[in-house]
């Protein structure tokens, strides 16, 4: 019976603290914090004399406990996905409840609350998650043989991005977006919550110079651009897309005078 009463008291304390936190945080302005996937964030929280502190967030309409501190009293259980992922940076007994949260992922993009009791105080933080493993890259289909005068297909790819970006094609000669009816874009979300984006652009061959693709983070407004693509002219492809094509062109140019000299030596 005594154990049941202790368990009930602990449950009521956790529920009561969550209820208090909801009202204590009304009207408290959120501070925005940005973290990289796989990285960490520091969430400051100070309150001298506080005896109980409750770091929490809400996911899927359920309150999750990130970390707790209780001076001389039992504390609530930390939610499973935050176990071994957070700790207090300093000694809570000195009133410093600053939290370090690491191994960040897209699921951590939530609002976090630091609620202290005795006295009552609330801090709110909105964590924004970012991830970008590289710049967008433009290529052409390897299996497609381009013929002079036919339309050109360009492919822009970028992998491991968060949040889901907006991708656009731009003609940098006049800084205008290319028509969307010539573009087909697909974004796929991986098991890790990151996005792989592929976009296909169809153009006439005389319109392929000064073309870039870019991705835009709609939350921060940050724009990341690819290199300019000038892989085709009206007469056909240029050999600027790889070392193999460049080497082929160099051998052709060097071989002409060598072959000519050899032919003349035979006729003398």
Coordinates of C-alpha atoms in Angstrom, one line a residue:
X1 CA 0.0 0.0 0.0
X2 CA 2.8 2.4 0.9
X3 CA 4.6 1.8 -2.4
X4 CA 1.3 2.4 -4.3
X5 CA 0.8 5.7 -2.5
X6 CA 4.4 6.8 -3.3
X7 CA 3.8 5.9 -7.0
X8 CA 0.5 7.8 -7.0
X9 CA 2.1 10.8 -5.4
X10 CA 4.9 10.8 -8.0
X11 CA 2.3 10.6 -10.8
X12 CA 0.3 13.4 -9.4
X13 CA 3.4 15.5 -9.0
X14 CA 4.4 15.0 -12.7
X15 CA 0.9 15.8 -13.9
X16 CA 0.7 18.8 -11.6
X17 CA 4.0 20.1 -12.8
X18 CA 2.9 19.7 -16.5
X19 CA -0.3 21.6 -15.7
X20 CA 1.6 24.4 -14.0
X21 CA 4.1 24.6 -16.9
X22 CA 1.4 25.1 -19.4
X23 CA -0.1 28.1 -17.6
X24 CA 3.3 29.5 -16.5
X25 CA 4.5 29.6 -20.2
X26 CA 1.5 31.6 -21.5
X27 CA 2.7 34.8 -23.0
X28 CA 6.3 33.9 -22.7
X29 CA 8.2 34.8 -25.9
X30 CA 10.0 31.9 -27.7
X31 CA 13.7 32.2 -28.5
X32 CA 14.7 30.6 -31.8
X33 CA 17.7 28.2 -31.7
X34 CA 19.1 26.6 -34.8
X35 CA 20.8 23.2 -34.7
X36 CA 22.4 21.0 -37.4
X37 CA 21.4 17.3 -37.8
X38 CA 23.8 15.3 -35.7
X39 CA 24.9 18.4 -33.8
X40 CA 23.9 20.0 -30.5
X41 CA 22.2 23.0 -29.0
X42 CA 22.5 24.8 -25.7
X43 CA 19.3 26.0 -24.1
X44 CA 20.0 28.5 -21.2
X45 CA 17.8 28.5 -18.1
X46 CA 18.6 30.3 -14.8
X47 CA 16.6 30.6 -11.6
X48 CA 18.2 31.1 -8.2
X49 CA 16.6 29.1 -5.4
X50 CA 14.5 26.8 -7.6
X51 CA 14.1 23.4 -6.1
X52 CA 12.4 21.6 -9.0
X53 CA 13.0 22.0 -12.7
X54 CA 11.2 20.3 -15.5
X55 CA 12.5 20.5 -19.2
X56 CA 9.7 19.3 -21.5
X57 CA 8.3 19.4 -25.0
X58 CA 5.2 18.2 -26.8
X59 CA 5.2 15.8 -29.7
X60 CA 2.2 14.2 -31.2
X61 CA -0.1 15.9 -28.6
X62 CA 1.8 14.2 -25.8
X63 CA 4.1 15.9 -23.3
X64 CA 7.6 14.4 -23.3
X65 CA 10.1 14.9 -20.4
X66 CA 13.5 15.9 -21.7
X67 CA 15.3 16.2 -18.3
X68 CA 14.4 17.0 -14.7
X69 CA 16.0 18.2 -11.5
X70 CA 14.5 17.8 -8.0
X71 CA 16.3 18.8 -4.8
X72 CA 15.7 16.0 -2.3
X73 CA 12.6 14.7 -4.0
X74 CA 11.7 12.0 -6.6
X75 CA 11.6 13.2 -10.3
X76 CA 9.5 12.2 -13.3
X77 CA 10.8 9.7 -15.8
X78 CA 12.7 11.0 -18.8
X79 CA 11.1 10.1 -22.2
X80 CA 12.9 7.2 -23.9
X81 CA 14.1 9.2 -26.9
X82 CA 15.9 11.8 -24.7
X83 CA 17.7 9.3 -22.5
X84 CA 21.5 9.8 -22.8
X85 CA 20.9 12.7 -25.1
X86 CA 20.7 15.6 -22.6
X87 CA 22.3 16.9 -19.4
X88 CA 22.7 20.0 -17.4
X89 CA 25.8 22.0 -18.2
X90 CA 26.4 23.3 -14.7
X91 CA 25.4 22.5 -11.1
X92 CA 21.6 22.9 -10.8
X93 CA 22.0 23.5 -7.1
X94 CA 23.5 26.9 -8.1
X95 CA 20.5 27.9 -10.1
X96 CA 21.9 27.0 -13.5
X97 CA 19.6 24.7 -15.4
X98 CA 21.1 25.3 -18.9
X99 CA 20.5 22.2 -21.0
X100 CA 22.7 20.6 -23.6
X101 CA 20.8 18.5 -26.2
X102 CA 22.8 16.5 -28.8
X103 CA 22.5 14.0 -31.6
X104 CA 19.8 16.2 -33.1
X105 CA 17.4 15.0 -35.8
X106 CA 14.4 16.4 -37.6
X107 CA 12.1 15.0 -34.9
X108 CA 13.7 17.4 -32.4
X109 CA 12.3 20.4 -34.2
X110 CA 9.9 21.3 -31.4
X111 CA 9.2 24.0 -28.7
X112 CA 11.0 23.2 -25.5
X113 CA 10.1 24.6 -22.0
X114 CA 12.2 25.0 -18.9
X115 CA 9.8 25.3 -16.0
X116 CA 11.1 26.0 -12.5
X117 CA 9.0 25.7 -9.3
X118 CA 9.5 27.5 -6.0
X119 CA 9.8 30.1 -7.5
X120 CA 7.8 29.6 -10.7
X121 CA 9.4 30.6 -14.0
X122 CA 9.3 29.6 -17.6
X123 CA 11.7 29.8 -20.6
X124 CA 10.6 28.7 -24.1
X125 CA 12.8 27.8 -27.0
X126 CA 11.9 26.8 -30.6
X127 CA 14.6 24.5 -32.0
X128 CA 14.9 24.7 -35.8
X129 CA 16.8 21.9 -37.5
X130 CA 18.9 22.2 -40.6
X131 CA 20.8 19.8 -42.7
X132 CA 22.6 20.1 -46.1
X133 CA 25.2 17.6 -47.1
X134 CA 26.3 19.4 -50.3
X135 CA 25.5 21.8 -53.0
X136 CA 23.0 21.1 -55.8
X137 CA 24.6 19.5 -58.8
X138 CA 23.6 19.7 -62.5
X139 CA 24.1 16.8 -64.9
X140 CA 22.7 15.4 -68.1
X141 CA 21.3 11.8 -68.5
X142 CA 24.2 9.5 -69.1
X143 CA 22.2 7.2 -71.4
X144 CA 21.0 10.1 -73.6
X145 CA 22.9 10.9 -76.8
X146 CA 22.4 14.6 -77.6
X147 CA 21.9 15.6 -81.2
X148 CA 22.2 19.2 -82.5
X149 CA 19.0 21.0 -82.6
X150 CA 17.0 18.8 -80.1
X151 CA 15.9 19.8 -76.7
X152 CA 18.3 19.5 -73.8
X153 CA 17.5 17.7 -70.5
X154 CA 19.3 18.9 -67.4
X155 CA 19.0 17.2 -64.0
X156 CA 19.6 18.9 -60.7
X157 CA 20.1 16.7 -57.6
X158 CA 20.7 17.4 -53.9
X159 CA 20.7 14.9 -51.1
X160 CA 20.4 14.9 -47.3
X161 CA 18.5 18.2 -46.9
X162 CA 16.2 19.5 -44.2
X163 CA 13.7 21.1 -44.1
X164 CA 12.2 20.2 -47.4
X165 CA 13.5 22.8 -49.7
X166 CA 12.1 24.8 -52.6
X167 CA 14.1 24.1 -55.8
X168 CA 14.2 26.6 -58.7
X169 CA 16.0 26.9 -62.0
X170 CA 17.4 30.3 -62.8
X171 CA 18.9 32.0 -65.9
X172 CA 21.6 34.1 -64.4
X173 CA 22.0 36.1 -67.6
X174 CA 18.8 38.0 -66.7
X175 CA 18.2 36.6 -63.2
X176 CA 14.8 35.1 -64.0
X177 CA 13.2 31.8 -63.0
X178 CA 12.7 29.4 -65.8
X179 CA 9.2 28.3 -66.7
X180 CA 7.7 25.8 -64.3
X181 CA 6.0 24.0 -67.2
X182 CA 9.5 22.9 -68.3
X183 CA 10.3 21.6 -64.8
X184 CA 9.5 18.4 -62.9
X185 CA 10.7 18.1 -59.3
X186 CA 10.5 15.2 -56.9
X187 CA 11.4 15.3 -53.2
X188 CA 11.7 12.0 -51.3
X189 CA 11.9 11.8 -47.5
X190 CA 14.3 9.2 -46.2
X191 CA 14.0 7.1 -43.0
X192 CA 16.2 9.6 -41.2
X193 CA 13.8 12.5 -42.0
X194 CA 16.1 14.1 -44.6
X195 CA 15.1 14.9 -48.2
X196 CA 16.6 13.9 -51.5
X197 CA 15.5 16.2 -54.3
X198 CA 15.7 15.6 -58.0
X199 CA 14.5 18.1 -60.6
X200 CA 14.4 17.8 -64.4
X201 CA 14.5 20.7 -66.8
X202 CA 13.8 20.6 -70.5
X203 CA 15.2 23.4 -72.7
X204 CA 16.0 24.3 -76.3
X205 CA 19.8 23.9 -76.9
X206 CA 20.4 27.6 -77.5
X207 CA 19.0 28.4 -74.0
X208 CA 21.3 26.3 -71.9
X209 CA 24.0 28.8 -71.1
X210 CA 24.1 30.6 -67.7
X211 CA 21.7 28.1 -66.1
X212 CA 21.9 27.2 -62.4
X213 CA 19.6 25.4 -60.0
X214 CA 19.2 26.5 -56.4
X215 CA 17.5 25.4 -53.2
X216 CA 15.9 27.7 -50.7
X217 CA 15.4 27.1 -47.0
X218 CA 11.9 28.5 -46.5
X219 CA 12.6 29.1 -42.8
X220 CA 15.8 30.9 -42.9
X221 CA 15.7 32.2 -46.5
X222 CA 19.2 30.8 -47.2
X223 CA 19.9 30.1 -50.8
X224 CA 22.4 27.5 -52.0
X225 CA 23.3 27.5 -55.7
X226 CA 24.8 25.0 -58.1
X227 CA 27.7 25.8 -60.5
X228 CA 26.7 27.4 -63.8
X229 CA 26.0 24.9 -66.5
X230 CA 27.2 25.6 -70.1
X231 CA 27.4 22.1 -71.4
X232 CA 25.8 22.6 -74.8
X233 CA 25.9 25.0 -77.8
X234 CA 23.8 25.2 -80.9
X235 CA 26.2 22.8 -82.7
X236 CA 26.3 20.2 -80.0
X237 CA 27.9 19.3 -76.7
X238 CA 31.0 20.9 -75.2
X239 CA 33.7 18.8 -73.6
X240 CA 33.7 20.5 -70.3
X241 CA 31.7 18.0 -68.2
X242 CA 34.5 15.6 -67.1
X243 CA 38.1 14.6 -67.4
X244 CA 37.4 12.0 -70.0
X245 CA 35.9 14.4 -72.5
X246 CA 38.6 16.9 -71.9
X247 CA 41.3 14.3 -72.4
X248 CA 39.8 13.1 -75.6
X249 CA 39.8 16.7 -77.0
X250 CA 43.4 17.2 -76.0
X251 CA 44.6 14.0 -77.7
X252 CA 42.8 15.0 -80.9
X253 CA 44.4 18.4 -81.0
X254 CA 47.9 17.1 -80.2
X255 CA 47.6 14.2 -82.7
X256 CA 46.9 16.3 -85.8
X257 CA 50.4 17.9 -86.1
X258 CA 52.1 14.6 -85.1
X259 CA 50.3 12.6 -87.8
X260 CA 51.0 15.4 -90.4
X261 CA 54.7 15.3 -89.7
X262 CA 54.8 11.5 -89.9
X263 CA 52.9 11.5 -93.3
X264 CA 55.3 14.1 -94.8
X265 CA 58.4 12.1 -93.8
X266 CA 57.1 9.1 -95.8
X267 CA 56.6 11.2 -99.0
X268 CA 60.1 12.7 -98.9

